[in-house]
Structure formats: structure tokens, C-alpha cells
Coordinates of C-alpha atoms and ligand atoms in Angstrom, one line a residue:
Chain A
M282 CA 61.9 102.8 74.7
A283 CA 62.9 106.4 74.7
Q284 CA 66.5 107.5 75.1
M285 CA 66.3 110.9 76.7
K286 CA 68.8 113.5 75.7
F287 CA 69.4 117.2 75.9
M288 CA 70.7 119.1 72.9
C289 CA 71.5 122.8 72.8
D290 CA 71.4 124.5 69.5
A291 CA 74.3 126.9 69.7
E292 CA 72.8 128.9 66.8
R293 CA 69.8 129.8 68.9
C294 CA 71.2 130.1 72.4
I295 CA 71.2 133.8 73.4
D296 CA 72.8 133.3 76.8
C297 CA 69.6 134.5 78.7
N298 CA 70.1 131.9 81.5
G299 CA 66.4 131.2 81.4
C300 CA 67.1 127.5 81.6
V301 CA 69.3 128.0 84.6
T302 CA 66.6 129.9 86.4
A303 CA 63.9 127.4 85.4
C304 CA 65.9 124.5 86.7
K305 CA 66.6 126.3 90.0
N306 CA 62.9 127.0 90.3
A307 CA 61.7 123.5 89.3
N308 CA 64.0 121.6 91.5
D309 CA 64.5 123.9 94.5
V310 CA 68.2 122.9 94.6
E311 CA 70.5 123.8 97.5
W312 CA 72.1 127.1 97.8
G313 CA 75.3 127.2 95.7
I314 CA 74.4 124.4 93.4
Q315 CA 73.4 125.2 89.9
R316 CA 72.5 122.1 87.9
R317 CA 72.6 123.9 84.6
R318 CA 75.0 126.5 83.4
V319 CA 75.5 128.6 80.3
V320 CA 78.9 128.8 78.8
T321 CA 79.8 131.5 76.4
L322 CA 82.9 131.2 74.2
N323 CA 84.6 134.2 72.7
D324 CA 82.3 136.6 74.5
G325 CA 82.0 140.0 72.9
E326 CA 83.8 138.8 69.7
P327 CA 82.2 138.3 66.3
T328 CA 82.6 134.5 66.9
E329 CA 80.7 134.5 70.2
V330 CA 78.7 131.4 70.8
S331 CA 76.7 130.2 73.9
I332 CA 75.6 126.8 74.9
S333 CA 73.7 125.6 77.9
V334 CA 75.1 122.5 79.7
A335 CA 74.0 120.2 82.4
C336 CA 74.2 116.4 82.8
M337 CA 74.2 114.9 79.4
H338 CA 72.9 111.5 80.7
C339 CA 75.7 109.7 78.9
D340 CA 75.2 106.3 77.4
D341 CA 78.5 105.0 78.9
A342 CA 78.4 107.3 81.9
P343 CA 81.8 107.9 83.4
C344 CA 80.3 109.0 86.8
M345 CA 78.5 105.6 87.0
A346 CA 81.7 103.7 86.2
V347 CA 83.9 105.3 88.9
C348 CA 81.4 105.7 91.8
P349 CA 82.7 103.6 94.7
T350 CA 79.2 103.1 96.1
D351 CA 77.7 102.2 92.8
C352 CA 74.8 104.5 93.5
F353 CA 74.1 105.5 89.9
Y354 CA 71.5 103.8 87.8
K355 CA 70.0 104.4 84.4
T356 CA 66.2 104.5 84.0
D357 CA 64.5 102.8 81.2
D358 CA 64.5 106.2 79.5
G359 CA 68.3 106.4 79.6
I360 CA 68.3 109.0 82.3
V361 CA 71.2 108.8 84.7
L362 CA 70.1 109.1 88.3
H363 CA 71.8 108.5 91.7
D364 CA 70.9 107.5 95.2
K365 CA 71.7 110.1 97.7
D366 CA 71.4 107.6 100.6
L367 CA 74.4 105.7 99.2
C368 CA 76.5 108.7 98.0
I369 CA 79.5 109.3 100.3
G370 CA 80.6 112.5 98.6
C371 CA 84.0 111.3 97.5
G372 CA 84.0 113.5 94.4
Y373 CA 85.0 110.7 92.0
C374 CA 82.0 111.4 89.7
L375 CA 83.0 115.0 89.6
Y376 CA 86.5 114.0 88.4
A377 CA 85.2 111.7 85.8
C378 CA 82.4 113.8 84.3
P379 CA 83.4 115.8 81.2
F380 CA 80.6 118.4 81.7
G381 CA 81.1 119.4 85.3
A382 CA 77.6 118.1 86.1
P383 CA 78.1 116.6 89.6
Q384 CA 78.3 119.3 92.3
F385 CA 78.5 119.3 96.1
P386 CA 76.9 121.5 98.7
K387 CA 80.2 122.0 100.4
Q388 CA 83.9 121.4 100.0
N389 CA 85.4 121.0 103.5
A390 CA 88.4 119.4 105.2
F391 CA 88.4 115.6 105.5
G392 CA 86.6 115.3 102.2
E393 CA 83.3 116.5 103.6
R394 CA 81.4 117.4 100.5
G395 CA 77.9 116.4 101.4
K396 CA 75.8 114.5 98.9
M397 CA 76.4 114.9 95.3
D398 CA 73.7 116.7 93.3
K399 CA 73.3 116.9 89.6
C400 CA 70.6 117.3 86.9
T401 CA 68.1 114.5 87.0
F402 CA 66.4 115.3 83.7
C403 CA 63.6 116.4 86.0
A404 CA 63.1 112.7 86.8
G405 CA 63.6 112.9 90.6
G406 CA 65.3 110.0 92.2
P407 CA 64.9 107.0 94.6
A408 CA 62.9 107.9 97.7
D409 CA 60.0 106.5 99.7
S410 CA 57.6 109.3 99.3
K411 CA 56.9 112.1 96.8
E412 CA 57.8 114.7 99.4
E413 CA 61.1 113.0 100.2
E414 CA 61.9 112.7 96.5
Y415 CA 61.3 116.4 96.0
E416 CA 63.3 117.3 99.0
K417 CA 66.3 115.3 97.9
Y418 CA 66.2 115.5 94.1
G419 CA 63.7 118.1 93.1
A420 CA 60.8 117.7 90.6
N421 CA 59.8 114.5 88.9
R422 CA 58.2 115.9 85.9
I423 CA 58.9 112.8 83.9
A424 CA 56.5 110.9 86.1
E425 CA 53.9 113.5 85.3
G426 CA 54.5 113.0 81.6
K427 CA 56.3 116.3 81.2
L428 CA 59.8 117.1 79.9
P429 CA 62.5 119.0 81.8
L430 CA 61.5 122.6 82.7
C431 CA 64.7 124.1 81.4
A432 CA 63.9 123.1 77.8
E433 CA 60.3 123.9 78.1
M434 CA 61.1 127.4 79.3
C435 CA 63.8 128.1 76.7
S436 CA 62.6 131.2 74.9
T437 CA 64.4 130.5 71.6
K438 CA 63.9 126.7 71.8
A439 CA 67.7 126.4 71.6
L440 CA 67.6 123.8 74.4
L441 CA 65.8 120.7 73.4
A442 CA 65.0 117.8 75.7
G443 CA 63.4 114.5 74.9
D444 CA 63.8 111.3 73.0
A445 CA 67.1 111.4 71.1
Q446 CA 65.5 110.5 67.9
T447 CA 62.9 113.3 68.1
V448 CA 65.5 115.9 69.2
A449 CA 67.8 114.9 66.4
D450 CA 65.0 115.1 63.9
I451 CA 64.1 118.6 65.0
F452 CA 67.7 119.7 64.8
R453 CA 68.2 118.1 61.4
Q454 CA 65.2 120.0 60.1
R455 CA 66.6 123.2 61.4
V456 CA 69.9 122.7 59.9
V457 CA 68.4 121.9 56.5
Q458 CA 66.1 124.9 56.9
R459 CA 69.2 127.0 57.5
G460 CA 70.4 126.0 54.1
H461 CA 73.1 123.6 54.9
E462 CA 73.4 121.3 51.9
D463 CA 73.4 117.9 53.5
G464 CA 72.1 118.3 56.9
A465 CA 75.5 119.5 58.2
W466 CA 77.0 116.1 58.3
S467 CA 79.8 116.9 56.0
E468 CA 82.8 119.0 56.6
V469 CA 82.0 122.2 54.8
N470 CA 84.6 122.9 52.1
R471 CA 87.2 122.6 54.8
Q472 CA 90.0 121.6 52.5
G473 CA 89.3 124.4 50.0
P474 CA 90.3 128.0 50.0
D475 CA 89.6 130.2 53.1
T476 CA 86.2 131.4 52.1
A477 CA 83.3 132.3 54.4
A478 CA 81.8 128.9 53.7
A479 CA 85.1 127.2 54.7
R480 CA 84.9 129.0 58.1
M481 CA 81.3 128.1 58.5
D482 CA 80.2 126.3 61.6
N483 CA 80.5 122.5 61.2
L484 CA 77.3 121.8 63.1
A485 CA 77.8 118.1 63.5
Y486 CA 81.4 118.4 64.5
D487 CA 82.1 115.7 67.0
A488 CA 83.9 117.5 69.9
T489 CA 84.9 114.3 71.5
R490 CA 87.0 113.3 68.5
Q491 CA 90.7 113.6 68.7
G492 CA 92.2 116.5 66.8
Chain B
M202 CA 68.2 96.7 27.2
S203 CA 66.5 94.2 29.4
L204 CA 63.2 94.8 30.9
F205 CA 64.7 94.6 34.4
R206 CA 67.1 97.4 33.7
H207 CA 64.2 99.4 32.3
V208 CA 62.1 99.0 35.3
C209 CA 65.1 99.9 37.5
I210 CA 65.8 103.1 35.7
V211 CA 62.1 104.2 35.8
L212 CA 62.0 103.4 39.5
L213 CA 65.1 105.4 40.1
M214 CA 63.9 108.4 38.2
T215 CA 60.6 108.3 40.0
L216 CA 62.5 108.2 43.3
L217 CA 64.8 111.1 42.3
T218 CA 61.9 113.3 41.2
L219 CA 60.1 112.5 44.4
G220 CA 63.1 113.3 46.5
V221 CA 63.8 116.5 44.7
G222 CA 60.2 117.5 45.0
S223 CA 60.0 117.0 48.7
Q224 CA 63.4 118.5 49.4
A225 CA 62.8 121.5 47.2
V226 CA 63.0 124.0 50.0
A227 CA 66.3 122.6 51.2
Q228 CA 67.8 122.3 47.8
S229 CA 66.9 125.7 46.5
A230 CA 68.0 127.3 49.8
D231 CA 70.8 129.7 49.4
P232 CA 73.9 128.3 51.2
G233 CA 74.8 131.9 52.0
R234 CA 71.7 132.0 54.2
E235 CA 73.2 129.7 56.7
I236 CA 76.4 131.7 56.8
S237 CA 74.6 134.9 57.4
T238 CA 72.6 133.5 60.3
S239 CA 75.2 131.1 61.7
V240 CA 77.3 131.9 64.7
G241 CA 80.7 132.8 63.5
A242 CA 83.5 130.4 63.1
A243 CA 82.6 128.0 65.9
D244 CA 84.5 125.5 63.9
A245 CA 86.9 122.7 64.6
D246 CA 89.4 125.2 66.1
T247 CA 86.9 126.4 68.6
W248 CA 86.2 122.9 69.7
R249 CA 89.9 122.1 69.8
Q250 CA 90.3 124.9 72.2
V251 CA 87.4 123.7 74.3
R252 CA 89.0 120.3 74.4
S253 CA 92.4 121.6 75.3
G254 CA 90.8 123.1 78.4
E255 CA 92.2 126.6 77.7
V256 CA 89.9 129.3 79.0
D257 CA 90.6 132.7 77.7
A258 CA 89.4 136.1 78.8
N259 CA 86.3 135.9 76.7
Y260 CA 85.1 132.7 78.3
R261 CA 82.0 133.0 80.5
D262 CA 80.3 130.5 82.7
S263 CA 77.1 131.3 84.4
R264 CA 77.9 129.1 87.4
H265 CA 79.3 130.9 90.4
D266 CA 82.2 128.5 90.9
S267 CA 83.2 128.8 87.3
N268 CA 86.3 126.7 87.3
Y269 CA 85.0 124.2 84.7
N270 CA 85.7 124.1 81.1
L271 CA 82.8 123.5 78.7
I272 CA 84.1 120.0 78.2
N273 CA 86.9 118.5 80.2
A274 CA 87.7 115.0 79.0
A275 CA 90.7 114.6 81.5
G276 CA 88.5 112.5 83.7
Q277 CA 88.3 109.9 81.0
T278 CA 92.0 109.3 81.3
W279 CA 91.7 109.0 85.0
R280 CA 88.7 106.7 84.6
E281 CA 90.7 104.4 82.3
I282 CA 93.8 104.4 84.6
R283 CA 91.7 103.7 87.7
N284 CA 89.2 101.2 86.3
H285 CA 91.3 99.4 83.7
W286 CA 94.7 99.4 85.4
V287 CA 94.7 100.2 89.1
T288 CA 91.7 98.1 89.9
P289 CA 92.7 94.8 88.3
F290 CA 96.4 95.1 88.9
G291 CA 96.0 96.1 92.6
L292 CA 93.9 92.9 93.0
I293 CA 96.5 90.9 91.2
A294 CA 99.3 92.2 93.3
I295 CA 97.6 91.5 96.6
G296 CA 96.3 88.1 95.4
A297 CA 99.7 87.1 94.1
M298 CA 101.2 88.1 97.5
I299 CA 98.7 85.9 99.3
V300 CA 99.3 83.0 97.0
M301 CA 103.1 83.4 97.4
I302 CA 102.9 83.5 101.2
A303 CA 100.7 80.5 101.3
L304 CA 103.0 78.6 99.0
F305 CA 106.1 79.6 101.0
Y306 CA 104.5 78.5 104.2
V307 CA 103.5 75.2 102.7
I308 CA 106.9 74.5 101.2
F309 CA 109.3 76.0 103.8
G310 CA 107.1 76.2 106.8
R311 CA 107.7 78.3 109.8
K312 CA 111.3 79.6 110.3
N313 CA 112.1 78.1 113.7
L314 CA 115.1 78.9 115.8
D315 CA 118.1 76.6 115.2
E316 CA 118.9 76.4 118.9
R317 CA 116.5 76.2 121.8
P318 CA 115.7 79.5 123.3
T319 CA 117.6 80.0 126.6
G320 CA 115.1 82.1 128.4
R321 CA 117.6 84.9 128.7
K322 CA 116.1 88.0 127.2
L323 CA 117.4 91.1 125.5
F324 CA 115.6 94.4 125.5
R325 CA 114.7 95.4 122.0
W326 CA 111.6 97.7 121.8
S327 CA 110.7 100.4 124.3
A328 CA 107.1 100.8 125.4
L329 CA 106.9 104.0 123.3
E330 CA 108.2 102.2 120.2
R331 CA 105.8 99.3 120.7
T332 CA 102.9 101.7 121.2
L333 CA 103.9 103.5 118.0
H334 CA 104.3 100.3 116.1
W335 CA 100.9 98.9 117.1
S336 CA 99.1 102.2 116.6
V337 CA 100.6 102.6 113.1
A338 CA 99.8 98.9 112.4
S339 CA 96.2 99.2 113.5
L340 CA 95.6 102.4 111.6
F341 CA 97.3 100.8 108.5
I342 CA 94.9 97.9 108.7
I343 CA 91.9 100.0 109.1
L344 CA 93.0 102.3 106.2
A345 CA 93.9 99.4 104.0
L346 CA 90.5 97.7 104.6
S347 CA 88.5 100.9 104.2
G348 CA 90.6 101.8 101.1
L349 CA 90.0 98.4 99.6
N350 CA 86.3 98.8 100.3
I351 CA 86.3 102.1 98.5
L352 CA 88.0 100.5 95.5
Y353 CA 86.5 97.0 95.4
G354 CA 83.6 96.9 97.8
K355 CA 80.9 97.6 95.3
Y356 CA 81.8 94.5 93.3
V357 CA 81.1 92.3 96.3
F358 CA 79.1 93.7 99.2
R359 CA 76.3 95.6 97.5
S360 CA 74.8 92.5 95.9
L361 CA 75.7 90.4 98.9
F362 CA 74.2 92.5 101.7
G363 CA 71.8 94.9 100.0
D364 CA 71.7 98.7 99.9
A365 CA 71.1 99.4 103.6
V366 CA 74.1 97.5 104.9
W367 CA 76.3 98.4 101.9
G368 CA 75.4 102.1 102.5
A369 CA 76.5 101.9 106.1
M370 CA 79.7 100.0 105.2
I371 CA 80.9 102.4 102.5
S372 CA 80.1 105.5 104.5
A373 CA 81.9 104.1 107.5
S374 CA 84.8 103.3 105.3
K375 CA 85.0 106.8 103.9
V376 CA 84.6 108.5 107.2
S377 CA 87.2 106.3 109.0
H378 CA 89.6 106.5 106.1
N379 CA 89.4 110.3 105.8
Y380 CA 89.7 111.0 109.6
L381 CA 92.2 108.3 110.5
G382 CA 94.3 108.9 107.4
P383 CA 96.0 112.1 108.7
L384 CA 96.5 110.5 112.1
F385 CA 98.2 107.6 110.4
G386 CA 100.3 110.1 108.5
I387 CA 101.6 111.9 111.6
L388 CA 102.3 108.6 113.4
L389 CA 104.1 107.1 110.4
L390 CA 106.4 110.1 110.2
I391 CA 107.2 109.9 113.9
I392 CA 108.0 106.2 113.7
L393 CA 110.1 106.7 110.5
A394 CA 112.1 109.4 112.4
K395 CA 112.5 107.1 115.4
F396 CA 113.6 104.1 113.5
F397 CA 115.8 106.0 111.0
K398 CA 119.2 105.2 112.5
H399 CA 118.5 101.4 112.7
N400 CA 117.7 101.4 109.0
L401 CA 120.6 103.2 107.4
P402 CA 122.0 100.8 104.7
K403 CA 125.2 99.0 105.6
K404 CA 127.7 96.9 103.5
H405 CA 126.6 93.7 105.1
D406 CA 123.1 94.2 103.8
L407 CA 124.3 93.3 100.3
A408 CA 125.5 89.9 101.6
W409 CA 122.2 89.5 103.3
F410 CA 120.4 89.9 100.0
K411 CA 122.7 87.6 98.2
K412 CA 121.9 84.9 100.7
G413 CA 118.2 85.7 100.4
G414 CA 118.0 86.5 104.1
G415 CA 119.3 83.0 105.0
L416 CA 117.2 81.1 102.5
V417 CA 120.1 80.5 100.2
G418 CA 123.0 78.4 101.5
K419 CA 123.8 77.6 105.1
G420 CA 123.8 79.8 108.1
H421 CA 122.4 83.2 108.9
P422 CA 123.8 86.3 107.0
D423 CA 125.1 89.2 109.1
A424 CA 122.5 91.6 110.3
G425 CA 122.5 94.5 112.8
F426 CA 119.6 95.8 114.8
A427 CA 117.5 95.7 111.6
N428 CA 118.3 93.2 108.9
A429 CA 118.3 94.2 105.2
G430 CA 114.8 92.9 104.7
E431 CA 113.4 95.1 107.4
K432 CA 115.3 98.0 106.0
V433 CA 113.6 97.4 102.6
W434 CA 110.2 97.6 104.4
Y435 CA 111.4 100.7 106.2
W436 CA 112.5 102.5 103.0
L437 CA 109.3 101.4 101.2
L438 CA 107.3 103.1 104.0
A439 CA 109.6 106.1 103.8
T440 CA 108.9 106.5 100.1
A441 CA 105.7 104.9 99.0
G442 CA 104.3 105.4 102.5
V443 CA 105.1 109.1 102.4
A444 CA 103.6 109.3 98.8
V445 CA 100.4 107.7 100.2
I446 CA 100.3 110.3 103.0
I447 CA 100.9 113.3 100.7
S448 CA 98.5 112.2 98.0
G449 CA 96.0 111.2 100.7
L450 CA 96.2 114.7 102.1
V451 CA 95.7 116.2 98.7
L452 CA 92.5 114.1 98.3
N453 CA 91.4 114.7 101.8
F454 CA 91.4 118.5 101.8
P455 CA 89.4 119.8 98.8
N456 CA 88.9 123.0 100.8
F457 CA 92.2 124.2 99.4
D458 CA 90.6 124.3 96.0
Q459 CA 93.2 122.1 94.3
S460 CA 92.3 121.4 90.7
R461 CA 90.5 118.3 89.5
D462 CA 93.6 117.2 87.7
T463 CA 95.7 117.4 90.8
M464 CA 93.2 115.3 92.7
M465 CA 93.0 112.7 89.9
W466 CA 96.7 112.3 89.9
A467 CA 96.8 112.2 93.6
N468 CA 94.2 109.5 93.5
V469 CA 96.2 107.4 91.1
I470 CA 99.5 107.8 93.1
H471 CA 97.6 107.1 96.3
A472 CA 95.9 104.0 95.1
V473 CA 99.0 102.5 93.4
A474 CA 101.3 103.2 96.4
A475 CA 98.7 102.1 98.9
L476 CA 97.9 98.8 97.1
G477 CA 101.6 98.1 96.7
L478 CA 102.2 98.7 100.4
T479 CA 99.2 96.6 101.3
A480 CA 100.7 93.7 99.3
V481 CA 104.1 94.1 100.9
A482 CA 102.5 94.6 104.3
L483 CA 101.0 91.1 104.0
G484 CA 104.6 89.8 103.8
H485 CA 105.7 91.9 106.7
I486 CA 102.7 90.6 108.8
Y487 CA 103.5 87.0 107.8
I488 CA 107.1 87.2 108.8
G489 CA 106.3 89.0 112.0
T490 CA 103.7 86.5 113.1
I491 CA 103.5 82.9 112.0
G492 CA 106.6 83.1 109.7
T493 CA 109.4 83.4 112.2
E494 CA 109.6 82.0 115.7
G495 CA 110.2 84.7 118.3
S496 CA 109.6 87.9 116.3
L497 CA 106.2 88.7 117.5
E498 CA 107.3 88.3 121.1
G499 CA 109.7 91.2 120.7
M500 CA 107.0 93.6 119.6
K501 CA 104.6 92.3 122.2
T502 CA 106.8 92.3 125.3
G503 CA 109.7 94.5 124.2
Y504 CA 112.2 91.6 124.9
V505 CA 113.6 88.9 122.6
D506 CA 115.3 85.7 123.4
E507 CA 119.1 85.9 123.1
V508 CA 119.1 83.0 120.7
W509 CA 116.7 84.8 118.4
A510 CA 118.9 87.8 118.5
K511 CA 122.0 85.8 117.8
E512 CA 120.5 84.0 114.8
H513 CA 118.6 86.9 113.2
H514 CA 120.6 90.0 114.3
N515 CA 124.1 88.7 115.1
L516 CA 125.9 92.1 114.9
W517 CA 123.4 93.7 117.3
Y518 CA 123.6 90.6 119.5
E519 CA 127.4 91.0 119.8
E520 CA 126.8 94.6 121.1
V521 CA 124.2 93.9 123.6
K522 CA 124.7 90.2 124.7
D523 CA 126.1 91.1 128.1
Q524 CA 122.8 92.9 128.9
A525 CA 120.7 89.7 128.8
V526 CA 118.3 89.2 131.7
D527 CA 116.5 86.1 132.9
A528 CA 112.9 85.9 131.8
E529 CA 111.6 85.5 135.4
Q530 CA 113.2 88.8 136.3
L531 CA 111.1 90.5 133.7
D532 CA 107.8 89.5 135.2
T533 CA 108.4 91.8 138.1
P534 CA 107.2 95.3 137.1
A535 CA 110.2 96.7 138.9
A536 CA 112.3 95.6 136.0
G537 CA 111.6 98.9 134.5
E538 CA 109.9 98.7 131.1
D539 CA 111.1 101.9 129.7
E540 CA 114.8 102.1 130.6
R541 CA 116.5 100.5 127.7
P542 CA 119.8 99.4 129.3
A543 CA 122.6 101.7 128.1
P544 CA 121.8 102.4 124.4
S545 CA 124.8 100.7 123.1
Q546 CA 123.3 99.6 119.8
P547 CA 123.7 102.2 117.1
G548 CA 124.0 99.6 114.3
Ligands
HEM28 C1 98.7 103.1 104.1 C2 97.5 103.2 104.4 C3 96.5 103.5 103.4 C4 95.9 102.7 102.5 C5 96.2 101.2 102.4 C6 95.0 103.4 101.7 C7 94.3 102.9 100.6 C8 93.4 103.6 99.9 C9 92.7 103.1 98.7 C10 92.8 101.7 98.1 C11 91.8 104.1 98.3 C12 90.8 104.0 97.1 C13 91.4 104.5 95.8 C14 90.4 104.4 94.8 O1 89.2 104.1 95.0 O2 90.8 104.7 93.6 C15 92.0 105.2 99.1 C16 91.4 106.4 98.9 C17 91.6 107.5 99.7 N1 92.6 107.6 100.7 FE1 93.8 106.2 101.4 N2 95.0 104.7 102.1 C18 95.9 104.8 103.1 C19 96.3 105.9 103.8 C20 95.7 107.1 103.6 C21 96.1 108.3 104.3 C22 97.3 108.4 105.2 C23 95.2 109.3 103.9 C24 95.1 110.7 104.2 C25 96.0 111.4 104.8 C26 94.3 108.7 102.9 C27 93.3 109.4 102.3 C28 92.5 108.9 101.3 C29 91.5 109.6 100.6 C30 91.0 111.0 100.9 C31 90.9 108.7 99.6 C32 89.8 109.1 98.7 C33 88.5 108.5 99.1 C34 87.6 109.4 99.7 O3 87.6 110.6 99.6 O4 86.7 108.8 100.4 N3 94.6 107.4 102.8 N4 93.0 104.9 100.1
SF4_29 S1 77.0 113.3 85.5 FE1 78.4 113.7 83.8 S2 79.3 111.7 83.4 FE2 77.5 111.3 84.6 S3 75.8 111.0 83.0 FE3 75.8 113.2 83.6 S4 77.2 114.2 82.0 FE4 77.6 112.0 82.0
SF4_30 S1 80.4 111.6 95.2 FE1 78.7 110.2 95.6 S2 77.8 109.8 93.6 FE2 79.8 110.7 93.2 S3 81.2 109.0 92.9 FE3 81.3 109.5 95.1 S4 79.7 108.2 96.1 FE4 79.3 108.2 93.9

């Protein structure tokens, strides 16, 4: 069984926002909602780095854990989807998600937010007909045997989508190709003197780790 | 050297040569190449900054409402507080209260009046006060039930009733909670202001606590218009209740663009205070209904029996005892519901 994941190779992302546009186009999402975004750190500086983010389809998904209606579910492919018929727009998933993936069409008094919307990995969502599914959740490319459009459209192939194992293999290959000695799994010379190598990107750095 | 070790070494060497062969590209690659092509120092420091939530002038986000960090793990703390602490302990608090009340009722039973009611009545609650009380009480119950459904409903009703019914239940809960909440807030503040004077702490309240409100030792401890127990409930509402209102309003009006962190903390304060109040409210409801003879009558009709007043609120009784009227007189509407006879009861 596949475990679908996104992965954005920050070495390659050129902040073109093609993924954002592709997503908008594929899913015809409501005005004001943008399921994918590109974040640039240190813009304009030599250390500039960009990364495209949407829902990460977490294994232990925080949105799923806090939703009062229990409207999230995980497909057999590890894709986190939600049922808009059950969603009450309480915003709890938005609080819980580390990536700012859940969004709302509005933000009005009395907690009127409308139905939550987020990236579906182009896998649609629960609905009675194809039309209804498209209306509510956008494209279901997975059902057609295709991968998310954002990744398919990525011009530099920075954004990868697919089975975690395959994605990881591609990334590992790239890293090795780039000349990193051991597939980027080690801290590069971090304890040593402050050389260029010491400052080099630790590609496998686990950002969730304390520190 | 044994044959076994020989074989091992040969195998190992074969493996090594094979490995080196297939990884030739990687091994011979110039480590400088990665440095020359890599994004600058997107190293641990960068990620540490991302984690800290700091957003500097050189941070860009292509989303129009760009108030998110790249990664914001604050929600994890909230998730843990809410799911691992608030959820179970709220249930424990409310469950323990129910068990305690049930045990109390089984062991001590209903608190009946020592003497027989005389049928002579004292005016205690005006129509306005009673209306306020029952409005606040009904709203409290609706808010407590809808709030509990928001917190616990999914563990029970979804599997019980199926998605269609559950969907209707939870959205009704949310809508009623969010629209009635502010109304409850306004009415609670009014009732707090109205009952303020009755609930100022007095010296005799200490003695009341020492005697456990009459449970310990013989006889009834001194009490004015409100006894010390009622004052505790008042001040709980004036503190935790106000916290529930304020935090509820913070949650209820996302249109003011308050941050995610503010809302998460508001949610924790709201849930803790509301669950605490719900537990204590059960005690209040018990005492006011089946727990004590004659109490409910006061809030229903506005009048209490003079014996009830003498036993439960002796100091107040001393002030107003000469204003007692016969029960029959009260049945005639002319007996003027709203005119509280000469407000001579400041205590
Ligand atoms: C004393 C009566 C009240 C009780 C017992 C109560 C209880 C609760 C509970 C248990 C929750 C769920 C917390 C969670 O899921 O983590 C909740 C959520 C909430 N409460 Fe209250 N609450 C009360 C009054 C209020 C008031 C006065 C307001 C507004 C002024 C309010 C507004 C909210 C809001 C906005 C939420 C978030 C859920 C949503 O947006 O649908 N509550 N309440
Ligand atoms: S919405 Fe957020 S928390 Fe939920 S699966 Fe996606 S990334 Fe994870
Ligand atoms: S906004 Fe909707 S999906 Fe998100 S937690 Fe609330 S009910 Fe669940």
C-alpha cells in the first residue's frame, strides 16, 4: 500500500509559484483560498531558500485528532481527507496544523468560517457524484491514476509527490549526485571549524526536532 | 586461519569492490560540488528560526493572508493540552461530581425542614430576578450540553447515530453555542451585578464553612440573604464564569484577526473554566431541586416559607419576618408580584 507524501527539494525550488497556480487550476478552489503556498526564507540574501508547502498528509495528523466532528479520514494511500458535510468550521484543525494547511472561505463574527478547505493530494473527497465531488473538493486525479497536478507541473521538479518510498529514493539519488558523502544523513562537519562545508545545508535536518 | 574466516574475507572484499564500483560516481564526486550548488546556509539555525516562529523582513509567503510561519508547532502543545489533559480531566471532574452527589443523596438524603412549614410566606425573588435566573440557567444548560457535545460528542454519537444525525447534532451545537454564548454573557453580567450586594463576604460565612453549612454538628449556622455556599457559587460565576465569557468571545469573533495562539489559549481557558463550572453547577442544581426542601419554591414563585427562611437564612429572616404573608393571599394576583415589600434586607 502506498504512503502518499509531498516533498519539496529546497535546492531546486525557484519560487515560481507554478505549483500554486496549477493547484488553483486543477481544483477550482474558492476565492481567497490557496491550498498551496511558497515560502521564501531570507529573500534577497545569499542564503535565500524557497519551499512549497501544502497539507503534508501527516501520519499522526493533528487536524484529525482535534476535529470535534471527527470528519477527517485517511485513505488507504495515507491521504488525509475530510468530509465537508460534517465540518462545522470551528477552526480547531487550523490551530493544530503546523503547516497552515486548513483554510476557510470566511472569518466572520460568531465563528462563521464556512467549510474548511485544504489540499486533498488531488484525491477529491466524500460525495455522491463526481460533479458534487469536484464542486466541493476539486479534482480527484488519484482516482484517474494520476498524481497531484502541482508536482506534475513543477518546472524544476523540486516538488515531488507520490509514494514516500519512491519520493525518498529520488531525493536520495539527487543528494548523492550533488556530491554529499553519505546521502546527507550525517551532520556535515558541524563540530569542526567554520568552513564552507560546516555551513553547508544539512539536507536531512529534522525540523521537528527540538533544538 | 580457518576456512570459514577465509570465505568471509573473500566475500567481504567482493562486496566492497562491488559497492565501490556501483557507487563510483558518488564516491569520486567532489564535495565542493554540493557546496557550490547548494542553497546557502539553510542549516540548523535557519530551521531553528523557522521553529521559533520569527518572521523577519526577508520572509515571503505567496498566500494572500500571509500570517503563517513555514512551520508552526504551537498547535501541538494545544493538541496535547486539549486531548490529553482537558478531555479526560473534564470528564473525570463531571463524573466525580455526579458520583459524589449520588452518594450524598443515598447517605444523607434530602435536607428536609426541621419544623413543619407554616404556610406564611416571605418575598424573596422578584419577577425580574426569577426571569433572569431561569434565562441564565436555561442558557447555561444549552451551552453546557452543546459545549460538551463539541468536546466529547464524537466519541459517542457518531458511531451511535451515523453521519447524518451526528452532522445535524454537531452543527446545531456549534450554531447554538456560538449565538447563545454572547447572550448568556450579557445576562450573566446583569445577574452578577444584581446579586452583588447579597454576596459580599461576611464574618459569619467563616463559621458557616466550619460547620459545613450545617452538616457538621447540630443546628444551622448563621446566614444572611445568601449563605456562604451560595456566595461561593456566586464568586465562581464572577470569576470562572467571566473567564468563560471573555475566552468564549475571543473564540467567537475570529473577525478581529486575533492570532492562532490567542485562540488556542482562549480555548484552553474556556474549556477548563466551563467544565469546572459545569461540574459545580450540578451541585447547585442538586441543592436547588431535590437536595433541599423549599428552595426551588423560592425561585419558582418568588416566595419562601418563613420556616425555610428561619432555618437556612436566619439573619435575613430576622430582618424580614414581620413581612410574612399568608399563602392564600398570594394566590390573588392583586398581591402584586413585583413590589418587594420595603427592601429592608441589605445583608
Ligand atoms: C457557561 C456556559 C458555557 C459552557 C459550559 C461552555 C462550554 C464549552 C465547551 C466544553 C467547549 C468545547 C471546548 C473544546 O472542544 O475544547 C466550548 C467551546 C466554545 N465555546 Fe463555550 N461554553 C459556555 C459559554 C460560552 C460563552 C458565554 C461563549 C461565548 C461568548 C462560548 C463560546 C464558545 C466557542 C466560540 C467555542 C468554540 C467552539 C466553536 O467555535 O464552535 N461559550 N464551550
Ligand atoms: S491539514 Fe495539517 S495537520 Fe492535517 S494532515 Fe495536513 S498538514 Fe497534517
Ligand atoms: S473546522 Fe471543520 S474540519 Fe476543522 S476541526 Fe472544525 S469541524 Fe473539523
